Short mmCIF file of C-alpha atoms in Angstrom, two decimals:
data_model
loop_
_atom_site.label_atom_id
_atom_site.label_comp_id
_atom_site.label_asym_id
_atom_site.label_seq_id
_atom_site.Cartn_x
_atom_site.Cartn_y
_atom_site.Cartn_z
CA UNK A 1 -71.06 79.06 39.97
CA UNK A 2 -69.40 80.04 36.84
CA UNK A 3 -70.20 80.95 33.79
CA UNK A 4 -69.08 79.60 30.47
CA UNK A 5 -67.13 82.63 28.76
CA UNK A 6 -68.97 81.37 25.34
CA UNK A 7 -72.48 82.06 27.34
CA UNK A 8 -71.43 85.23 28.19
CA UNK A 9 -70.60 86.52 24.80
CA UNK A 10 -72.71 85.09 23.05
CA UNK A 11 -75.21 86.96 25.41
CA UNK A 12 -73.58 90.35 24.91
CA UNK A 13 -73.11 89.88 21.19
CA UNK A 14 -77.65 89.45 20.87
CA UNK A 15 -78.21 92.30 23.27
CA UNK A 16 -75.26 94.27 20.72
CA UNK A 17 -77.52 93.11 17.94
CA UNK A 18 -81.10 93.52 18.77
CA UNK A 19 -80.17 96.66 20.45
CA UNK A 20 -78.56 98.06 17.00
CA UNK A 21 -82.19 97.75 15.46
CA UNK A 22 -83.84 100.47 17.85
CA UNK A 23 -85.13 103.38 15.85
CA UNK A 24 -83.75 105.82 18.90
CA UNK A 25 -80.05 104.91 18.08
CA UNK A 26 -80.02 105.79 13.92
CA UNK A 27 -83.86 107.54 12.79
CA UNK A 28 -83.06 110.96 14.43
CA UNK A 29 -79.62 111.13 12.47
CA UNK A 30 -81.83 109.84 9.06
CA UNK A 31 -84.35 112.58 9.73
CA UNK A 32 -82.00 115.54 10.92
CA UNK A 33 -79.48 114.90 8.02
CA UNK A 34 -82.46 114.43 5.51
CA UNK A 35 -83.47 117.86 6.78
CA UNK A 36 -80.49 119.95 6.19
CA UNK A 37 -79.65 118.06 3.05
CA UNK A 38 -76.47 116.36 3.99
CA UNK A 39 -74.73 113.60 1.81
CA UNK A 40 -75.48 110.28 2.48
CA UNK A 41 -72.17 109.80 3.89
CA UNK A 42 -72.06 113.09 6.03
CA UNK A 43 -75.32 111.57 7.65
CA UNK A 44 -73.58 107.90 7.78
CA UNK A 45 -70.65 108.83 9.27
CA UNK A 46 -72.21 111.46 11.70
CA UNK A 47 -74.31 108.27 13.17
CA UNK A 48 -71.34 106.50 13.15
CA UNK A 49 -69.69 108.61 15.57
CA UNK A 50 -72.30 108.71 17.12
CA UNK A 51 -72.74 105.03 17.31
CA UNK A 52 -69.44 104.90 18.83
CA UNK A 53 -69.69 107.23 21.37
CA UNK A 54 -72.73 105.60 22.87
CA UNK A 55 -70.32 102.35 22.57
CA UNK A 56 -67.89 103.56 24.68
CA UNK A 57 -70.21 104.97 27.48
CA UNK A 58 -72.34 101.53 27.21
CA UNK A 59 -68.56 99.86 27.73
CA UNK A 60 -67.84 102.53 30.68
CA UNK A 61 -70.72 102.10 32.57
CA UNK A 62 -70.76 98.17 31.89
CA UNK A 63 -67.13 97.84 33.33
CA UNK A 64 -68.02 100.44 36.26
CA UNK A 65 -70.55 97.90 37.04
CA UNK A 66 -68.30 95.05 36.67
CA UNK A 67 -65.88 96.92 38.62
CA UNK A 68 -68.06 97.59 41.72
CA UNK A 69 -69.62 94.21 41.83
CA UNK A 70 -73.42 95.05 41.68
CA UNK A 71 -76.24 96.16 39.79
CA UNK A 72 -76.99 99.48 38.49
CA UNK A 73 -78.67 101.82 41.05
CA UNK A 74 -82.63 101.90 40.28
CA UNK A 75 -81.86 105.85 40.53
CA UNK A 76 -80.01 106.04 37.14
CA UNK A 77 -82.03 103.41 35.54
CA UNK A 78 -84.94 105.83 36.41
CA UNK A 79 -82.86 108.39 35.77
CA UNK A 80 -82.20 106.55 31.93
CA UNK A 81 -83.24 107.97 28.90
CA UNK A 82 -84.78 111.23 30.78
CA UNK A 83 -81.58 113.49 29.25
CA UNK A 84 -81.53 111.96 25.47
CA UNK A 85 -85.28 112.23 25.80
CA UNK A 86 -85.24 116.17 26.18
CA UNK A 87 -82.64 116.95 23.65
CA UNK A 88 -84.45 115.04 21.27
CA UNK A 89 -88.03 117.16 22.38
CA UNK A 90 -86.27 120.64 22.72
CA UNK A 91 -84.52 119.73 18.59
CA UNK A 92 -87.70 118.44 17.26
CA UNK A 93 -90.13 121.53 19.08
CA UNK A 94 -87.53 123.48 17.28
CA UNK A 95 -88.02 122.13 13.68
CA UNK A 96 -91.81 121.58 14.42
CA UNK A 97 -92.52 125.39 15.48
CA UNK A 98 -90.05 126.40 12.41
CA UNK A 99 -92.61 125.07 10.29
CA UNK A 100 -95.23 127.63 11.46
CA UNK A 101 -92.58 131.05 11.56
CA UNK A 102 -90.67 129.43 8.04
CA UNK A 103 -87.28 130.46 10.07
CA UNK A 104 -85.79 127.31 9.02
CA UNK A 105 -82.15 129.02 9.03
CA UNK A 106 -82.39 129.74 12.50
CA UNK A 107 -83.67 126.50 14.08
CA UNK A 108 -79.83 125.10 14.19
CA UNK A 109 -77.03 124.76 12.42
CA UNK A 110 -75.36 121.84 10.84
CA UNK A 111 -72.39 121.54 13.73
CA UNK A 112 -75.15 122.06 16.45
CA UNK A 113 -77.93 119.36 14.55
CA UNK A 114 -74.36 116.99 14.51
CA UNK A 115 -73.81 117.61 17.81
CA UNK A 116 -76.71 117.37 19.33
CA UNK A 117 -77.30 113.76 18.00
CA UNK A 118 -73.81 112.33 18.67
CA UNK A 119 -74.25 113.65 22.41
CA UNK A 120 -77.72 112.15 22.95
CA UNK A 121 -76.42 108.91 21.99
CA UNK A 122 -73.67 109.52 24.22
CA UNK A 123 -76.08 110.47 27.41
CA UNK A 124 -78.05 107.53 26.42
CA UNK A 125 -76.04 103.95 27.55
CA UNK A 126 -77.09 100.39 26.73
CA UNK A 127 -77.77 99.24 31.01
CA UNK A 128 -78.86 96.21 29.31
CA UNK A 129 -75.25 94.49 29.33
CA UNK A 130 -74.21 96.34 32.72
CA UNK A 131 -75.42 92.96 34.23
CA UNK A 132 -73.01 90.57 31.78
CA UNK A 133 -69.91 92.94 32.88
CA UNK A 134 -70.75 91.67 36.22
CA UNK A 135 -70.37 88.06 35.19
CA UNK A 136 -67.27 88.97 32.78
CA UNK A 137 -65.40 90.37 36.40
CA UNK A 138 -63.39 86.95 37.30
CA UNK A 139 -62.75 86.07 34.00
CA UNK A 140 -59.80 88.25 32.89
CA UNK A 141 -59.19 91.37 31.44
CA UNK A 142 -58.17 90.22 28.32
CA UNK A 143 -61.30 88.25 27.40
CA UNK A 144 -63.70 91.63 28.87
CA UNK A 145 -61.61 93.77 26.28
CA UNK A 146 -62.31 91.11 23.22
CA UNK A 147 -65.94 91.38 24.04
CA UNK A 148 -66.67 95.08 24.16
CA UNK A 149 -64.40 94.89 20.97
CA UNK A 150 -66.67 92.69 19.42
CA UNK A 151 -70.01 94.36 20.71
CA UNK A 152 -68.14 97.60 19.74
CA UNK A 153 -68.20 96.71 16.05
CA UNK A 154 -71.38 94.81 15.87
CA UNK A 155 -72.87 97.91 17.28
CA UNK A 156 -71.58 101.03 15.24
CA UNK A 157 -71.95 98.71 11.97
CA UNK A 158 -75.70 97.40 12.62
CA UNK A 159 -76.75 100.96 13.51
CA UNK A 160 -75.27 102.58 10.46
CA UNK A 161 -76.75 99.71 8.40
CA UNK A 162 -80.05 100.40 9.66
CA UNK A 163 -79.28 104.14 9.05
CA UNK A 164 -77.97 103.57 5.55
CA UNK A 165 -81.06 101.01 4.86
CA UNK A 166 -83.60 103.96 5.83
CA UNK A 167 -81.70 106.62 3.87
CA UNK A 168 -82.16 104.35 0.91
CA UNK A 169 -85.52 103.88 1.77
CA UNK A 170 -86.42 107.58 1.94
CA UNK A 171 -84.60 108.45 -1.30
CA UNK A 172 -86.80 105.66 -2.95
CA UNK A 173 -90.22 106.92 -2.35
CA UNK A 174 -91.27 110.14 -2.95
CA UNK A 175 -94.49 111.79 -1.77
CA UNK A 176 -95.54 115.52 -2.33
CA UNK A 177 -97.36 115.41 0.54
CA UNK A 178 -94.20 114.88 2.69
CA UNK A 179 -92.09 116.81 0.87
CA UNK A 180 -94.06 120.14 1.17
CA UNK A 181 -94.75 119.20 5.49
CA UNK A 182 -91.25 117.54 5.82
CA UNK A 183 -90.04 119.69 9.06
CA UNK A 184 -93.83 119.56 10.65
CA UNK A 185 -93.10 115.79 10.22
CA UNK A 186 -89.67 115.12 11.38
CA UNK A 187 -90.31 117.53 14.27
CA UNK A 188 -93.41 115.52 15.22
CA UNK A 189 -90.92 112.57 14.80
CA UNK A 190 -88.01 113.32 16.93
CA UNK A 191 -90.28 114.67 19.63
CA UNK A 192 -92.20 111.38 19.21
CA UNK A 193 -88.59 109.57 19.68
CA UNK A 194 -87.89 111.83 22.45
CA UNK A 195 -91.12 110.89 24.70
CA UNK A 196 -90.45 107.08 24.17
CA UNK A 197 -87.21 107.64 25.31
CA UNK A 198 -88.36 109.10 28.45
CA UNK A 199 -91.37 106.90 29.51
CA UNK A 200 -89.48 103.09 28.01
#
């Protein structure tokens, strides 16, 4: 039984959506870059990147399993998360126990803080829309490439959105509190973000 093409994208293009507005994919970048002071465009277009990255290994693993004709393993979906998870737990221990020894210098530097982030999101692929690759398999090439082209853009520009939006929203309101506990808090918080991506 075939699918309408229309169906199919219209699937992928949701799942690009709803899964743009996941705090995992843009809050660690918001917090990190709010932490080492960077521009709102050096945080922006570090998520970005990131955001793309993770696009392209979503699109890799979501053709691999178009390609091979089946499901993904329960193994790696298991297996999901557990990486992105830990990086986000070993960065956030680091700024959390900074907090107590005030070695803020040494807890990472900008490149590594960048790095970090992009590569979690890279570790970390939507398996959601392996399944709709499956269904995309007999229906040409050309119409797989203008959906992960379209679920490609949707994706990098709702998650910088989101980033941008809570950038904005941080720079609006001001507490003392927050200000003087700021790397307790966004340790707690990417640790936080780092067990929910292990255990969801």
């Amino acid at each position: 039984m075939s699918v309408p093409f229309s169906t199919v994208a219209t699937g992928v293009i949701s799942v690009s959506l709803l899964h743009s507005l996941v705090p995992h994919h843009w809050l660690p970048f918001v917090a990190v870059g709010r932490k080492h002071g960077w521009t709102t465009r050096k945080s922006l277009s570090v998520l970005s990147l990131g955001a793309f990255v993770h696009t392209l290994s979503t699109i890799a693993v979501g053709l691999l399993v178009g390609f091979l004709g089946q499901k993904l393993d329960a193994r790696f979906e298991t297996l999901h998360g557990i990486i992105p998870g830990v990086i986000l737990l070993a960065f956030g221990g680091g700024y959390f126990y900074s907090s107590f020894t005030h070695a803020h210098h040494h807890v990472a530097s900008e490149k590594m803080a960048a790095s970090s982030l992009v590569v979690m999101l890279a570790l970390s692929p939507c398996v959601v829309v392996a399944p709709f690759f499956v269904i995309m398999g007999p229906m040409g090439l050309a119409l797989v490439l203008k959906v992960c082209l379209a679920m490609s853009i949707l994706s990098v520009s709702g998650m910088t959105l989101f980033g941008w939006l809570a950038i904005k929203g941080m720079q609006a309101v001001k507490l003392a509190w927050l200000e003087e506990n700021e790397t307790r808090v966004m340790g707690a918080l990417l640790m936080l973000l780092g067990v929910s991506f292990i255990i969801l």
